[in-house]
Amino acid sequence: MSDGTEADLRALRAEMTQLREDLSKISGTMQDVIRHGGAEAMQRAQRSAEQAQDKAKRTAQSLVDEIEGRPVTSALAAFSAGIVVVFVAVGSGFAAYDTVSVTVHVIQHVLLMMVAPPLLALGKPVTLLTQAASRANQVRVLKVVHSPVVAALPFPVVAWFLYYGTMYAYFMTGLYAYSISHPLFHDATHLWFFAVGYLFWHPIVGLDPARWRWPHPVRMASLFLGMPFEAFLGIGIAQLPRPLDQINTLAATHSAGDTFWIVSMMATGLCLAVVVLQWFRQLDRETVRVDRRIEATTAENRARAEDLGIDLPEGCTVPWWRLEELELQKVRQQAASGPTTD
């Protein structure tokens, strides 16, 4: 499920809570009817209960239709683009130059940490996998996804320090030079870059359910806070007094530093724009839900007012608390004026 789906489920739970409150009010009215009598009031209470149930059913059905009707085309496109980026970074002819050109290597670094992971996170891999798998495999996948270890891994604070710490540890220590002369370690760094990048981007732009899902302003703040570190790293590489390794020249190292901070700023800026767009879409969905709830409440209050004989102009309504007072007053009047026995 995505952010929007989780928000819809929260809205559905809120509607169920409101339904319980409505039924509780109706129960109180019926108890008052039992005490004071009045067949007409009993019928009115029954109609109110039916209206509340119909309202809850309509709301639940509309939310379910909205959730099921969301297309997976965009998610599939994002996931496919992420796979293509991974291939370009480690399996194409471009990747063959990562050991002889430090500029190619930093671009590869950006692709594996800042481009492919957010694309794959936007592609909802868990959702796509569960939709394509059998029922038994769906259960297995969900058990793994919701296990304590997997759920705790992408904790945003830990992922944030791992993400930016990996950049500095790799380029500002001897790890880069060591990886160039040790192919197995070099391949392991690619896997580490990608894994850390996914742990970082999944809670920020990912659409799959996650245990750690911060509000959109906090996500934007985390990206703004990290962008200076990316720029400082690129500038630091561009001002190194010696090459990063024995293969590349000092001029190539400085060019790689400039390339890194420019490309990394562009990648992070695009992801920041995605977060802003997701935030606006969430606000639009919440606005629609609030408008829908207001319309349903207004229609219900107008129907109750009509039962009380109140003629309201179009677009006007009566507050719920005033309706309850009038309904209780009507019940008591009917009980007081009921038929007497000889």
mmCIF file of C-alpha atoms in Angstrom:
data_model
loop_
_atom_site.group_PDB
_atom_site.id
_atom_site.type_symbol
_atom_site.label_atom_id
_atom_site.label_comp_id
_atom_site.label_asym_id
_atom_site.label_seq_id
_atom_site.Cartn_x
_atom_site.Cartn_y
_atom_site.Cartn_z
ATOM 1 C CA MET A 1 0.000 0.000 0.000
ATOM 2 C CA SER A 2 1.103 3.541 -0.658
ATOM 3 C CA ASP A 3 0.934 6.661 1.450
ATOM 4 C CA GLY A 4 -2.407 7.493 -0.081
ATOM 5 C CA THR A 5 -3.710 3.996 0.655
ATOM 6 C CA GLU A 6 -2.592 4.185 4.286
ATOM 7 C CA ALA A 7 -4.235 7.600 4.604
ATOM 8 C CA ASP A 8 -7.438 6.225 3.109
ATOM 9 C CA LEU A 9 -7.432 3.354 5.577
ATOM 10 C CA ARG A 10 -6.946 5.809 8.425
ATOM 11 C CA ALA A 11 -9.886 7.808 7.077
ATOM 12 C CA LEU A 12 -11.951 4.630 6.892
ATOM 13 C CA ARG A 13 -11.137 3.837 10.512
ATOM 14 C CA ALA A 14 -12.146 7.386 11.442
ATOM 15 C CA GLU A 15 -15.464 6.887 9.646
ATOM 16 C CA MET A 16 -16.019 3.647 11.577
ATOM 17 C CA THR A 17 -15.302 5.499 14.821
ATOM 18 C CA GLN A 18 -17.802 8.176 13.831
ATOM 19 C CA LEU A 19 -20.329 5.457 13.046
ATOM 20 C CA ARG A 20 -19.915 3.976 16.522
ATOM 21 C CA GLU A 21 -20.456 7.429 18.027
ATOM 22 C CA ASP A 22 -23.612 7.909 15.930
ATOM 23 C CA LEU A 23 -24.958 4.540 16.970
ATOM 24 C CA SER A 24 -24.217 5.384 20.598
ATOM 25 C CA LYS A 25 -26.248 8.585 20.270
ATOM 26 C CA ILE A 26 -29.066 6.671 18.634
ATOM 27 C CA SER A 27 -28.971 4.129 21.441
ATOM 28 C CA GLY A 28 -29.352 6.943 23.965
ATOM 29 C CA THR A 29 -32.328 8.301 22.063
ATOM 30 C CA MET A 30 -33.960 4.885 21.975
ATOM 31 C CA GLN A 31 -33.467 4.485 25.712
ATOM 32 C CA ASP A 32 -35.176 7.822 26.207
ATOM 33 C CA VAL A 33 -37.990 6.577 23.983
ATOM 34 C CA ILE A 34 -38.334 3.467 26.105
ATOM 35 C CA ARG A 35 -38.656 5.628 29.201
ATOM 36 C CA HIS A 36 -41.105 8.148 27.753
ATOM 37 C CA GLY A 37 -42.846 6.165 25.027
ATOM 38 C CA GLY A 38 -43.708 7.311 21.520
ATOM 39 C CA ALA A 39 -43.952 4.997 18.486
ATOM 40 C CA GLU A 40 -43.126 7.801 16.057
ATOM 41 C CA ALA A 41 -39.901 8.616 17.910
ATOM 42 C CA MET A 42 -38.960 4.942 17.789
ATOM 43 C CA GLN A 43 -39.381 4.949 14.036
ATOM 44 C CA ARG A 44 -37.314 8.112 13.751
ATOM 45 C CA ALA A 45 -34.494 6.529 15.760
ATOM 46 C CA GLN A 46 -34.611 3.472 13.525
ATOM 47 C CA ARG A 47 -34.401 5.650 10.409
ATOM 48 C CA SER A 48 -31.414 7.472 11.899
ATOM 49 C CA ALA A 49 -29.661 4.156 12.509
ATOM 50 C CA GLU A 50 -30.304 3.055 8.932
ATOM 51 C CA GLN A 51 -29.012 6.378 7.590
ATOM 52 C CA ALA A 52 -25.836 6.075 9.653
ATOM 53 C CA GLN A 53 -25.244 2.538 8.397
ATOM 54 C CA ASP A 54 -25.861 3.556 4.775
ATOM 55 C CA LYS A 55 -23.478 6.473 5.170
ATOM 56 C CA ALA A 56 -20.734 4.222 6.525
ATOM 57 C CA LYS A 57 -21.274 1.694 3.729
ATOM 58 C CA ARG A 58 -21.110 4.372 1.027
ATOM 59 C CA THR A 59 -17.954 5.872 2.497
ATOM 60 C CA ALA A 60 -16.263 2.496 2.844
ATOM 61 C CA GLN A 61 -17.207 1.479 -0.696
ATOM 62 C CA SER A 62 -15.967 4.755 -2.184
ATOM 63 C CA LEU A 63 -12.631 4.364 -0.398
ATOM 64 C CA VAL A 64 -12.288 0.771 -1.563
ATOM 65 C CA ASP A 65 -13.112 1.765 -5.147
ATOM 66 C CA GLU A 66 -10.550 4.552 -4.982
ATOM 67 C CA ILE A 67 -7.852 2.223 -3.640
ATOM 68 C CA GLU A 68 -8.525 -0.558 -6.148
ATOM 69 C CA GLY A 69 -8.877 1.840 -9.053
ATOM 70 C CA ARG A 70 -5.414 3.342 -8.754
ATOM 71 C CA PRO A 71 -3.362 2.260 -11.756
ATOM 72 C CA VAL A 72 -0.009 0.500 -11.420
ATOM 73 C CA THR A 73 1.251 1.782 -14.776
ATOM 74 C CA SER A 74 3.294 4.610 -13.256
ATOM 75 C CA ALA A 75 4.722 2.293 -10.594
ATOM 76 C CA LEU A 76 5.728 -0.262 -13.212
ATOM 77 C CA ALA A 77 7.352 2.466 -15.320
ATOM 78 C CA ALA A 78 9.341 3.771 -12.335
ATOM 79 C CA PHE A 79 10.431 0.260 -11.375
ATOM 80 C CA SER A 80 11.527 -0.505 -14.945
ATOM 81 C CA ALA A 81 13.465 2.767 -15.108
ATOM 82 C CA GLY A 82 15.227 1.865 -11.856
ATOM 83 C CA ILE A 83 16.278 -1.516 -13.267
ATOM 84 C CA VAL A 84 17.607 0.198 -16.408
ATOM 85 C CA VAL A 85 19.620 2.653 -14.297
ATOM 86 C CA VAL A 86 21.145 -0.210 -12.287
ATOM 87 C CA PHE A 87 22.119 -1.963 -15.526
ATOM 88 C CA VAL A 88 23.698 1.198 -16.917
ATOM 89 C CA ALA A 89 25.634 1.692 -13.692
ATOM 90 C CA VAL A 90 27.090 -1.806 -13.324
ATOM 91 C CA GLY A 91 26.399 -3.856 -16.455
ATOM 92 C CA SER A 92 26.784 -1.599 -19.486
ATOM 93 C CA GLY A 93 29.798 -0.370 -21.400
ATOM 94 C CA PHE A 94 29.711 2.758 -19.277
ATOM 95 C CA ALA A 95 30.525 0.671 -16.186
ATOM 96 C CA ALA A 96 33.656 -0.715 -17.844
ATOM 97 C CA TYR A 97 35.391 2.636 -17.301
ATOM 98 C CA ASP A 98 34.720 2.935 -13.576
ATOM 99 C CA THR A 99 38.196 1.650 -12.642
ATOM 100 C CA VAL A 100 40.111 3.921 -15.032
ATOM 101 C CA SER A 101 38.099 7.151 -14.768
ATOM 102 C CA VAL A 102 37.229 8.633 -11.397
ATOM 103 C CA THR A 103 34.642 10.882 -13.071
ATOM 104 C CA VAL A 104 32.817 7.832 -14.431
ATOM 105 C CA HIS A 105 33.074 6.295 -10.974
ATOM 106 C CA VAL A 106 31.406 9.216 -9.185
ATOM 107 C CA ILE A 107 28.604 9.215 -11.786
ATOM 108 C CA GLN A 108 28.210 5.498 -11.153
ATOM 109 C CA HIS A 109 28.111 6.285 -7.440
ATOM 110 C CA VAL A 110 25.295 8.796 -7.968
ATOM 111 C CA LEU A 111 23.332 6.372 -10.159
ATOM 112 C CA LEU A 112 23.521 3.590 -7.566
ATOM 113 C CA MET A 113 22.719 5.762 -4.543
ATOM 114 C CA MET A 114 20.620 8.684 -5.774
ATOM 115 C CA VAL A 115 18.859 7.646 -8.996
ATOM 116 C CA ALA A 116 18.109 3.917 -9.041
ATOM 117 C CA PRO A 117 16.922 3.530 -5.404
ATOM 118 C CA PRO A 118 14.275 6.299 -5.486
ATOM 119 C CA LEU A 119 13.004 5.035 -8.839
ATOM 120 C CA LEU A 120 12.673 1.510 -7.473
ATOM 121 C CA ALA A 121 11.033 2.835 -4.296
ATOM 122 C CA LEU A 122 8.529 4.752 -6.430
ATOM 123 C CA GLY A 123 7.917 1.518 -8.335
ATOM 124 C CA LYS A 124 6.370 -0.162 -5.253
ATOM 125 C CA PRO A 125 8.373 -3.397 -5.613
ATOM 126 C CA VAL A 126 6.628 -5.156 -2.728
ATOM 127 C CA THR A 127 3.200 -4.276 -4.105
ATOM 128 C CA LEU A 128 4.134 -5.412 -7.609
ATOM 129 C CA LEU A 129 5.591 -8.633 -6.228
ATOM 130 C CA THR A 130 2.517 -9.464 -4.168
ATOM 131 C CA GLN A 131 0.214 -8.699 -7.090
ATOM 132 C CA ALA A 132 2.154 -11.043 -9.388
ATOM 133 C CA ALA A 133 2.738 -13.832 -6.844
ATOM 134 C CA SER A 134 0.475 -16.655 -5.773
ATOM 135 C CA ARG A 135 -1.386 -16.555 -2.483
ATOM 136 C CA ALA A 136 1.206 -18.709 -0.717
ATOM 137 C CA ASN A 137 4.084 -16.552 -1.957
ATOM 138 C CA GLN A 138 2.203 -13.399 -1.002
ATOM 139 C CA VAL A 139 2.012 -14.654 2.579
ATOM 140 C CA ARG A 140 5.737 -15.426 2.593
ATOM 141 C CA VAL A 141 6.655 -12.018 1.172
ATOM 142 C CA LEU A 142 4.492 -10.165 3.698
ATOM 143 C CA LYS A 143 5.994 -12.170 6.568
ATOM 144 C CA VAL A 144 9.473 -11.119 5.485
ATOM 145 C CA VAL A 145 8.475 -7.480 4.902
ATOM 146 C CA HIS A 146 6.771 -7.195 8.297
ATOM 147 C CA SER A 147 9.456 -9.051 10.237
ATOM 148 C CA PRO A 148 11.057 -6.979 13.030
ATOM 149 C CA VAL A 149 14.491 -6.902 11.382
ATOM 150 C CA VAL A 150 13.304 -5.733 7.952
ATOM 151 C CA ALA A 151 10.856 -3.259 9.484
ATOM 152 C CA ALA A 152 13.553 -1.683 11.678
ATOM 153 C CA LEU A 153 16.273 -1.385 9.009
ATOM 154 C CA PRO A 154 15.054 1.781 7.238
ATOM 155 C CA PHE A 155 14.835 3.862 10.437
ATOM 156 C CA PRO A 156 15.284 7.346 8.934
ATOM 157 C CA VAL A 157 17.940 8.619 11.343
ATOM 158 C CA VAL A 158 20.119 5.523 10.962
ATOM 159 C CA ALA A 159 19.619 5.488 7.189
ATOM 160 C CA TRP A 160 20.492 9.190 6.988
ATOM 161 C CA PHE A 161 23.859 8.747 8.744
ATOM 162 C CA LEU A 162 24.652 5.587 6.776
ATOM 163 C CA TYR A 163 23.817 7.344 3.520
ATOM 164 C CA TYR A 164 25.980 10.415 3.946
ATOM 165 C CA GLY A 165 28.610 8.662 6.042
ATOM 166 C CA THR A 166 29.162 6.126 3.258
ATOM 167 C CA MET A 167 29.926 8.914 0.792
ATOM 168 C CA TYR A 168 32.584 10.501 2.979
ATOM 169 C CA ALA A 169 34.081 7.206 4.150
ATOM 170 C CA TYR A 170 34.497 5.953 0.580
ATOM 171 C CA PHE A 171 35.964 9.038 -1.064
ATOM 172 C CA MET A 172 37.818 10.751 1.775
ATOM 173 C CA THR A 173 39.648 7.667 3.053
ATOM 174 C CA GLY A 174 41.672 4.993 1.272
ATOM 175 C CA LEU A 175 38.628 2.870 0.443
ATOM 176 C CA TYR A 176 38.350 4.186 -3.102
ATOM 177 C CA ALA A 177 41.969 3.389 -3.984
ATOM 178 C CA TYR A 178 41.634 -0.030 -2.341
ATOM 179 C CA SER A 179 38.478 -0.869 -4.317
ATOM 180 C CA ILE A 180 40.156 -0.005 -7.626
ATOM 181 C CA SER A 181 42.849 -2.657 -7.076
ATOM 182 C CA HIS A 182 40.510 -5.272 -5.534
ATOM 183 C CA PRO A 183 37.652 -6.200 -7.920
ATOM 184 C CA LEU A 184 35.693 -8.288 -5.424
ATOM 185 C CA PHE A 185 35.680 -5.460 -2.881
ATOM 186 C CA HIS A 186 34.788 -3.074 -5.698
ATOM 187 C CA ASP A 187 31.710 -5.133 -6.582
ATOM 188 C CA ALA A 188 30.757 -5.307 -2.897
ATOM 189 C CA THR A 189 30.849 -1.512 -2.664
ATOM 190 C CA HIS A 190 28.359 -1.330 -5.534
ATOM 191 C CA LEU A 191 25.964 -3.555 -3.607
ATOM 192 C CA TRP A 192 26.510 -1.510 -0.447
ATOM 193 C CA PHE A 193 25.885 1.784 -2.249
ATOM 194 C CA PHE A 194 22.634 0.485 -3.683
ATOM 195 C CA ALA A 195 21.420 -1.061 -0.393
ATOM 196 C CA VAL A 196 22.164 2.059 1.646
ATOM 197 C CA GLY A 197 20.577 4.232 -1.028
ATOM 198 C CA TYR A 198 17.379 2.176 -0.960
ATOM 199 C CA LEU A 199 17.221 2.240 2.849
ATOM 200 C CA PHE A 200 17.530 6.032 2.688
ATOM 201 C CA TRP A 201 15.048 6.714 -0.129
ATOM 202 C CA HIS A 202 12.366 4.173 0.708
ATOM 203 C CA PRO A 203 10.947 6.105 3.724
ATOM 204 C CA ILE A 204 11.250 9.399 1.817
ATOM 205 C CA VAL A 205 9.710 8.738 -1.606
ATOM 206 C CA GLY A 206 8.684 5.072 -1.411
ATOM 207 C CA LEU A 207 5.067 4.075 -2.002
ATOM 208 C CA ASP A 208 5.190 0.669 -0.346
ATOM 209 C CA PRO A 209 4.045 0.431 3.284
ATOM 210 C CA ALA A 210 6.780 1.269 5.753
ATOM 211 C CA ARG A 211 7.029 1.233 9.515
ATOM 212 C CA TRP A 212 8.867 4.549 9.508
ATOM 213 C CA ARG A 213 6.897 7.096 7.508
ATOM 214 C CA TRP A 214 7.621 10.697 8.437
ATOM 215 C CA PRO A 215 5.416 13.636 7.411
ATOM 216 C CA HIS A 216 6.317 15.216 4.095
ATOM 217 C CA PRO A 217 7.747 18.425 5.616
ATOM 218 C CA VAL A 218 10.165 16.313 7.705
ATOM 219 C CA ARG A 219 11.219 14.394 4.598
ATOM 220 C CA MET A 220 11.893 17.650 2.787
ATOM 221 C CA ALA A 221 13.881 18.929 5.763
ATOM 222 C CA SER A 222 16.053 15.797 5.793
ATOM 223 C CA LEU A 223 16.904 16.325 2.120
ATOM 224 C CA PHE A 224 17.637 20.020 2.621
ATOM 225 C CA LEU A 225 19.868 19.119 5.566
ATOM 226 C CA GLY A 226 21.801 16.575 3.500
ATOM 227 C CA MET A 227 22.339 18.632 0.355
ATOM 228 C CA PRO A 228 25.151 20.761 1.884
ATOM 229 C CA PHE A 229 27.011 17.576 2.830
ATOM 230 C CA GLU A 230 26.854 16.422 -0.793
ATOM 231 C CA ALA A 231 28.114 19.784 -2.008
ATOM 232 C CA PHE A 232 30.903 19.893 0.599
ATOM 233 C CA LEU A 233 32.034 16.403 -0.397
ATOM 234 C CA GLY A 234 32.226 17.343 -4.060
ATOM 235 C CA ILE A 235 34.081 20.552 -3.266
ATOM 236 C CA GLY A 236 36.408 18.637 -0.956
ATOM 237 C CA ILE A 237 37.284 16.152 -3.709
ATOM 238 C CA ALA A 238 37.805 19.041 -6.144
ATOM 239 C CA GLN A 239 40.333 20.614 -3.752
ATOM 240 C CA LEU A 240 42.315 17.515 -2.816
ATOM 241 C CA PRO A 241 46.081 18.076 -3.029
ATOM 242 C CA ARG A 242 46.651 14.572 -4.434
ATOM 243 C CA PRO A 243 44.786 12.152 -6.748
ATOM 244 C CA LEU A 244 42.318 9.697 -5.244
ATOM 245 C CA ASP A 245 44.291 6.778 -6.668
ATOM 246 C CA GLN A 246 47.405 6.039 -8.701
ATOM 247 C CA ILE A 247 45.539 5.644 -11.986
ATOM 248 C CA ASN A 248 43.847 9.035 -12.244
ATOM 249 C CA THR A 249 45.562 12.383 -12.413
ATOM 250 C CA LEU A 250 45.002 15.268 -10.035
ATOM 251 C CA ALA A 251 43.086 17.141 -12.741
ATOM 252 C CA ALA A 252 40.781 14.121 -13.210
ATOM 253 C CA THR A 253 40.199 13.998 -9.448
ATOM 254 C CA HIS A 254 39.264 17.668 -9.351
ATOM 255 C CA SER A 255 36.950 17.195 -12.347
ATOM 256 C CA ALA A 256 35.306 14.261 -10.575
ATOM 257 C CA GLY A 257 34.668 16.421 -7.500
ATOM 258 C CA ASP A 258 32.978 19.106 -9.577
ATOM 259 C CA THR A 259 30.941 16.463 -11.384
ATOM 260 C CA PHE A 260 29.872 14.857 -8.129
ATOM 261 C CA TRP A 261 28.433 17.909 -6.435
ATOM 262 C CA ILE A 262 26.671 19.099 -9.592
ATOM 263 C CA VAL A 263 25.095 15.735 -10.455
ATOM 264 C CA SER A 264 24.243 14.918 -6.840
ATOM 265 C CA MET A 265 22.514 18.278 -6.403
ATOM 266 C CA MET A 266 20.465 17.636 -9.523
ATOM 267 C CA ALA A 267 19.460 14.137 -8.401
ATOM 268 C CA THR A 268 18.523 15.211 -4.885
ATOM 269 C CA GLY A 269 16.667 18.251 -6.227
ATOM 270 C CA LEU A 270 14.537 16.061 -8.493
ATOM 271 C CA CYS A 271 13.727 13.745 -5.589
ATOM 272 C CA LEU A 272 12.829 16.771 -3.492
ATOM 273 C CA ALA A 273 10.397 17.830 -6.209
ATOM 274 C CA VAL A 274 8.850 14.336 -6.065
ATOM 275 C CA VAL A 275 8.333 14.681 -2.296
ATOM 276 C CA VAL A 276 6.649 18.061 -2.796
ATOM 277 C CA LEU A 277 4.374 16.584 -5.482
ATOM 278 C CA GLN A 278 3.453 13.670 -3.204
ATOM 279 C CA TRP A 279 2.643 16.126 -0.435
ATOM 280 C CA PHE A 280 0.326 18.158 -2.685
ATOM 281 C CA ARG A 281 -1.445 15.004 -3.838
ATOM 282 C CA GLN A 282 -1.985 13.911 -0.244
ATOM 283 C CA LEU A 283 -3.454 17.318 0.593
ATOM 284 C CA ASP A 284 -5.790 17.027 -2.410
ATOM 285 C CA ARG A 285 -6.991 13.594 -1.255
ATOM 286 C CA GLU A 286 -7.560 14.854 2.270
ATOM 287 C CA THR A 287 -9.514 17.830 0.926
ATOM 288 C CA VAL A 288 -11.769 15.518 -1.098
ATOM 289 C CA ARG A 289 -12.387 13.309 1.934
ATOM 290 C CA VAL A 290 -13.221 16.300 4.145
ATOM 291 C CA ASP A 291 -15.591 17.720 1.511
ATOM 292 C CA ARG A 292 -17.246 14.316 1.146
ATOM 293 C CA ARG A 293 -17.707 14.044 4.910
ATOM 294 C CA ILE A 294 -19.151 17.566 5.138
ATOM 295 C CA GLU A 295 -21.606 16.877 2.312
ATOM 296 C CA ALA A 296 -22.770 13.637 3.922
ATOM 297 C CA THR A 297 -23.189 15.303 7.313
ATOM 298 C CA THR A 298 -25.089 18.221 5.779
ATOM 299 C CA ALA A 299 -27.446 15.882 3.929
ATOM 300 C CA GLU A 300 -28.062 13.874 7.078
ATOM 301 C CA ASN A 301 -28.771 16.996 9.149
ATOM 302 C CA ARG A 302 -31.182 18.326 6.514
ATOM 303 C CA ALA A 303 -33.033 14.997 6.509
ATOM 304 C CA ARG A 304 -33.323 15.085 10.292
ATOM 305 C CA ALA A 305 -34.545 18.678 10.114
ATOM 306 C CA GLU A 306 -37.221 17.699 7.594
ATOM 307 C CA ASP A 307 -38.389 14.923 9.936
ATOM 308 C CA LEU A 308 -38.857 17.602 12.580
ATOM 309 C CA GLY A 309 -40.921 19.742 10.193
ATOM 310 C CA ILE A 310 -38.253 22.416 9.701
ATOM 311 C CA ASP A 311 -38.286 23.964 6.222
ATOM 312 C CA LEU A 312 -34.702 24.983 5.365
ATOM 313 C CA PRO A 313 -33.579 27.078 2.387
ATOM 314 C CA GLU A 314 -31.304 25.369 -0.139
ATOM 315 C CA GLY A 315 -27.727 25.133 1.146
ATOM 316 C CA CYS A 316 -28.650 25.741 4.801
ATOM 317 C CA THR A 317 -28.592 23.242 7.639
ATOM 318 C CA VAL A 318 -29.021 23.003 11.405
ATOM 319 C CA PRO A 319 -26.170 22.152 13.804
ATOM 320 C CA TRP A 320 -26.249 18.579 15.053
ATOM 321 C CA TRP A 321 -26.419 19.618 18.703
ATOM 322 C CA ARG A 322 -29.501 21.760 17.994
ATOM 323 C CA LEU A 323 -31.141 18.870 16.138
ATOM 324 C CA GLU A 324 -30.585 16.585 19.109
ATOM 325 C CA GLU A 325 -32.200 19.134 21.421
ATOM 326 C CA LEU A 326 -35.219 19.474 19.114
ATOM 327 C CA GLU A 327 -35.549 15.691 18.704
ATOM 328 C CA LEU A 328 -35.402 15.101 22.444
ATOM 329 C CA GLN A 329 -37.912 17.906 22.987
ATOM 330 C CA LYS A 330 -40.269 16.326 20.453
ATOM 331 C CA VAL A 331 -39.956 12.920 22.131
ATOM 332 C CA ARG A 332 -40.856 14.391 25.518
ATOM 333 C CA GLN A 333 -43.816 16.310 24.092
ATOM 334 C CA GLN A 334 -45.146 13.142 22.467
ATOM 335 C CA ALA A 335 -44.698 11.206 25.707
ATOM 336 C CA ALA A 336 -46.485 13.936 27.682
ATOM 337 C CA SER A 337 -49.402 14.123 25.226
ATOM 338 C CA GLY A 338 -49.797 10.354 24.849
ATOM 339 C CA PRO A 339 -53.189 8.619 25.270
ATOM 340 C CA THR A 340 -54.425 8.131 28.845
ATOM 341 C CA THR A 341 -56.239 5.086 30.199
ATOM 342 C CA ASP A 342 -59.446 5.174 32.252
#
